[in-house]
């Protein structure tokens, strides 16, 4: 099922798109709805991947560190993200102020399949993790 913008609708009891093995409601959904904040850089990375899957550009912009964030973000529903592999994390725990996550996001556009590998940097400000950008 797709929403009006053409992105998949993921229910709280569905498997989370971030491939954690938890349900969306127990995993990234609670961050997307604002009932909780990501406790680690990896959790934020996973929640941002899930936001790309469901087309939640507001969440992506709100978790991007201010000076590095774009003014607007247009997500294309023809780009279907379907798998996230976390290769490594450095720091980024509950008691850290900085962290990095090396990941690969797999997608398809029509019949074409591809992936994007990135080493992302994160910073914590006011008790919340934010995406800075690629290292």
PDB file of C-alpha atoms in Angstrom:
ATOM      1  CA  UNK A   1       0.000   0.000   0.000  1.00  0.00           C
ATOM      2  CA  UNK A   2       1.286   3.458  -0.921  1.00  0.00           C
ATOM      3  CA  UNK A   3       0.491   6.829   0.616  1.00  0.00           C
ATOM      4  CA  UNK A   4      -0.702   9.806  -1.441  1.00  0.00           C
ATOM      5  CA  UNK A   5       2.910  10.785  -2.241  1.00  0.00           C
ATOM      6  CA  UNK A   6       3.692   7.291  -3.553  1.00  0.00           C
ATOM      7  CA  UNK A   7       5.751   5.980  -0.623  1.00  0.00           C
ATOM      8  CA  UNK A   8       5.052   2.697   1.203  1.00  0.00           C
ATOM      9  CA  UNK A   9       2.829   2.801   4.277  1.00  0.00           C
ATOM     10  CA  UNK A  10       4.516   0.946   7.147  1.00  0.00           C
ATOM     11  CA  UNK A  11       2.349   0.057  10.146  1.00  0.00           C
ATOM     12  CA  UNK A  12       3.570  -0.170  13.739  1.00  0.00           C
ATOM     13  CA  UNK A  13       3.341  -3.978  13.680  1.00  0.00           C
ATOM     14  CA  UNK A  14       5.186  -4.318  10.333  1.00  0.00           C
ATOM     15  CA  UNK A  15       8.896  -5.148  10.222  1.00  0.00           C
ATOM     16  CA  UNK A  16      10.983  -2.012  10.425  1.00  0.00           C
ATOM     17  CA  UNK A  17      12.521  -0.977   7.087  1.00  0.00           C
ATOM     18  CA  UNK A  18      15.914  -0.485   8.772  1.00  0.00           C
ATOM     19  CA  UNK A  19      16.304  -4.297   8.922  1.00  0.00           C
ATOM     20  CA  UNK A  20      16.846  -4.343  12.701  1.00  0.00           C
ATOM     21  CA  UNK A  21      14.406  -7.232  13.065  1.00  0.00           C
ATOM     22  CA  UNK A  22      12.083  -5.219  15.329  1.00  0.00           C
ATOM     23  CA  UNK A  23       8.684  -3.877  14.387  1.00  0.00           C
ATOM     24  CA  UNK A  24       8.424  -0.346  13.043  1.00  0.00           C
ATOM     25  CA  UNK A  25       6.544   0.762  16.170  1.00  0.00           C
ATOM     26  CA  UNK A  26       9.260  -0.614  18.466  1.00  0.00           C
ATOM     27  CA  UNK A  27      12.081   0.699  16.300  1.00  0.00           C
ATOM     28  CA  UNK A  28      12.172   3.697  13.945  1.00  0.00           C
ATOM     29  CA  UNK A  29       8.464   4.517  14.114  1.00  0.00           C
ATOM     30  CA  UNK A  30       8.771   5.828  17.677  1.00  0.00           C
ATOM     31  CA  UNK A  31      11.474   8.249  16.519  1.00  0.00           C
ATOM     32  CA  UNK A  32       9.481   9.321  13.453  1.00  0.00           C
ATOM     33  CA  UNK A  33       6.383  10.146  15.520  1.00  0.00           C
ATOM     34  CA  UNK A  34       8.439  12.031  18.115  1.00  0.00           C
ATOM     35  CA  UNK A  35       7.643   9.845  21.131  1.00  0.00           C
ATOM     36  CA  UNK A  36      11.354   9.070  21.569  1.00  0.00           C
ATOM     37  CA  UNK A  37      14.727  10.228  20.260  1.00  0.00           C
ATOM     38  CA  UNK A  38      17.428   7.979  18.849  1.00  0.00           C
ATOM     39  CA  UNK A  39      19.806   7.062  21.708  1.00  0.00           C
ATOM     40  CA  UNK A  40      22.823   6.356  19.475  1.00  0.00           C
ATOM     41  CA  UNK A  41      24.296   7.466  16.171  1.00  0.00           C
ATOM     42  CA  UNK A  42      23.503   4.043  14.681  1.00  0.00           C
ATOM     43  CA  UNK A  43      19.873   4.267  15.818  1.00  0.00           C
ATOM     44  CA  UNK A  44      19.639   7.690  14.151  1.00  0.00           C
ATOM     45  CA  UNK A  45      21.213   6.290  10.970  1.00  0.00           C
ATOM     46  CA  UNK A  46      18.678   3.457  10.917  1.00  0.00           C
ATOM     47  CA  UNK A  47      15.786   5.853  11.549  1.00  0.00           C
ATOM     48  CA  UNK A  48      16.958   8.134   8.750  1.00  0.00           C
ATOM     49  CA  UNK A  49      17.134   5.178   6.346  1.00  0.00           C
ATOM     50  CA  UNK A  50      13.565   4.253   7.333  1.00  0.00           C
ATOM     51  CA  UNK A  51      12.534   7.878   6.770  1.00  0.00           C
ATOM     52  CA  UNK A  52      13.846   7.632   3.203  1.00  0.00           C
ATOM     53  CA  UNK A  53      11.828   4.420   2.761  1.00  0.00           C
ATOM     54  CA  UNK A  54       8.542   5.973   3.928  1.00  0.00           C
ATOM     55  CA  UNK A  55       9.173   9.430   2.434  1.00  0.00           C
ATOM     56  CA  UNK A  56       9.412  11.317   5.738  1.00  0.00           C
ATOM     57  CA  UNK A  57      11.419  14.356   4.624  1.00  0.00           C
ATOM     58  CA  UNK A  58      10.371  16.349   7.718  1.00  0.00           C
ATOM     59  CA  UNK A  59      12.124  13.816   9.955  1.00  0.00           C
ATOM     60  CA  UNK A  60      15.216  13.831   7.747  1.00  0.00           C
ATOM     61  CA  UNK A  61      15.455  17.626   7.894  1.00  0.00           C
ATOM     62  CA  UNK A  62      14.799  17.736  11.655  1.00  0.00           C
ATOM     63  CA  UNK A  63      17.649  15.278  12.325  1.00  0.00           C
ATOM     64  CA  UNK A  64      20.167  17.057  10.073  1.00  0.00           C
ATOM     65  CA  UNK A  65      22.552  19.393  11.923  1.00  0.00           C
ATOM     66  CA  UNK A  66      21.395  22.949  11.169  1.00  0.00           C
ATOM     67  CA  UNK A  67      24.364  24.389   9.309  1.00  0.00           C
ATOM     68  CA  UNK A  68      24.820  21.256   7.194  1.00  0.00           C
ATOM     69  CA  UNK A  69      21.142  20.725   6.356  1.00  0.00           C
ATOM     70  CA  UNK A  70      19.619  21.697   3.019  1.00  0.00           C
ATOM     71  CA  UNK A  71      16.754  24.192   3.101  1.00  0.00           C
ATOM     72  CA  UNK A  72      14.400  21.732   1.427  1.00  0.00           C
ATOM     73  CA  UNK A  73      14.484  18.063   0.585  1.00  0.00           C
ATOM     74  CA  UNK A  74      12.561  16.436  -2.240  1.00  0.00           C
ATOM     75  CA  UNK A  75      12.290  12.649  -2.002  1.00  0.00           C
ATOM     76  CA  UNK A  76      11.542  10.693  -5.149  1.00  0.00           C
ATOM     77  CA  UNK A  77       9.099   7.785  -4.640  1.00  0.00           C
ATOM     78  CA  UNK A  78      10.527   6.048  -7.718  1.00  0.00           C
ATOM     79  CA  UNK A  79      13.710   5.422  -5.689  1.00  0.00           C
ATOM     80  CA  UNK A  80      12.784   2.415  -3.540  1.00  0.00           C
ATOM     81  CA  UNK A  81      15.183   1.713  -0.667  1.00  0.00           C
ATOM     82  CA  UNK A  82      14.919  -1.913   0.417  1.00  0.00           C
ATOM     83  CA  UNK A  83      17.960  -2.887   2.522  1.00  0.00           C
ATOM     84  CA  UNK A  84      20.415  -1.302   4.933  1.00  0.00           C
ATOM     85  CA  UNK A  85      23.726  -2.901   5.905  1.00  0.00           C
ATOM     86  CA  UNK A  86      25.655  -1.355   8.792  1.00  0.00           C
ATOM     87  CA  UNK A  87      29.345  -2.174   8.273  1.00  0.00           C
ATOM     88  CA  UNK A  88      30.787  -0.457  11.355  1.00  0.00           C
ATOM     89  CA  UNK A  89      30.243   2.232  13.947  1.00  0.00           C
ATOM     90  CA  UNK A  90      32.782   4.348  15.782  1.00  0.00           C
ATOM     91  CA  UNK A  91      31.739   5.931  19.077  1.00  0.00           C
ATOM     92  CA  UNK A  92      28.218   7.368  18.780  1.00  0.00           C
ATOM     93  CA  UNK A  93      26.977   5.756  21.984  1.00  0.00           C
ATOM     94  CA  UNK A  94      24.668   7.224  24.636  1.00  0.00           C
ATOM     95  CA  UNK A  95      27.586   8.928  26.440  1.00  0.00           C
ATOM     96  CA  UNK A  96      29.429  10.176  23.337  1.00  0.00           C
ATOM     97  CA  UNK A  97      29.116  13.552  21.610  1.00  0.00           C
ATOM     98  CA  UNK A  98      30.358  12.389  18.205  1.00  0.00           C
ATOM     99  CA  UNK A  99      30.131   9.215  16.198  1.00  0.00           C
ATOM    100  CA  UNK A 100      30.321   7.731  12.750  1.00  0.00           C
ATOM    101  CA  UNK A 101      28.510   4.956  10.924  1.00  0.00           C
ATOM    102  CA  UNK A 102      29.752   3.158   7.823  1.00  0.00           C
ATOM    103  CA  UNK A 103      26.753   1.780   5.939  1.00  0.00           C
ATOM    104  CA  UNK A 104      25.437   0.690   2.573  1.00  0.00           C
ATOM    105  CA  UNK A 105      21.881   1.454   1.445  1.00  0.00           C
ATOM    106  CA  UNK A 106      20.418  -0.655  -1.353  1.00  0.00           C
ATOM    107  CA  UNK A 107      17.778   0.735  -3.712  1.00  0.00           C
ATOM    108  CA  UNK A 108      16.042   0.176  -6.990  1.00  0.00           C
ATOM    109  CA  UNK A 109      14.682   2.541  -9.610  1.00  0.00           C
ATOM    110  CA  UNK A 110      12.470   0.605 -11.982  1.00  0.00           C
ATOM    111  CA  UNK A 111      14.510  -2.421 -13.053  1.00  0.00           C
ATOM    112  CA  UNK A 112      17.856  -0.863 -12.062  1.00  0.00           C
ATOM    113  CA  UNK A 113      19.344  -1.899  -8.710  1.00  0.00           C
ATOM    114  CA  UNK A 114      22.134  -0.058  -6.971  1.00  0.00           C
ATOM    115  CA  UNK A 115      23.640   0.836  -3.637  1.00  0.00           C
ATOM    116  CA  UNK A 116      25.196   3.800  -1.921  1.00  0.00           C
ATOM    117  CA  UNK A 117      27.976   3.317   0.604  1.00  0.00           C
ATOM    118  CA  UNK A 118      28.715   6.157   2.979  1.00  0.00           C
ATOM    119  CA  UNK A 119      30.740   6.869   6.093  1.00  0.00           C
ATOM    120  CA  UNK A 120      28.421   9.294   7.907  1.00  0.00           C
ATOM    121  CA  UNK A 121      29.312  11.643  10.746  1.00  0.00           C
ATOM    122  CA  UNK A 122      26.974  12.409  13.644  1.00  0.00           C
ATOM    123  CA  UNK A 123      27.019  14.858  16.555  1.00  0.00           C
ATOM    124  CA  UNK A 124      24.947  15.131  19.704  1.00  0.00           C
ATOM    125  CA  UNK A 125      23.492  18.500  20.705  1.00  0.00           C
ATOM    126  CA  UNK A 126      21.025  19.159  23.536  1.00  0.00           C
ATOM    127  CA  UNK A 127      20.738  15.405  24.170  1.00  0.00           C
ATOM    128  CA  UNK A 128      19.807  14.536  20.558  1.00  0.00           C
ATOM    129  CA  UNK A 129      21.822  12.964  17.772  1.00  0.00           C
ATOM    130  CA  UNK A 130      22.072  14.790  14.431  1.00  0.00           C
ATOM    131  CA  UNK A 131      23.402  13.802  11.025  1.00  0.00           C
ATOM    132  CA  UNK A 132      26.300  16.025   9.911  1.00  0.00           C
ATOM    133  CA  UNK A 133      27.147  14.500   6.549  1.00  0.00           C
ATOM    134  CA  UNK A 134      29.527  12.176   4.793  1.00  0.00           C
ATOM    135  CA  UNK A 135      33.076  11.973   6.177  1.00  0.00           C
TER     136      UNK A 135
END
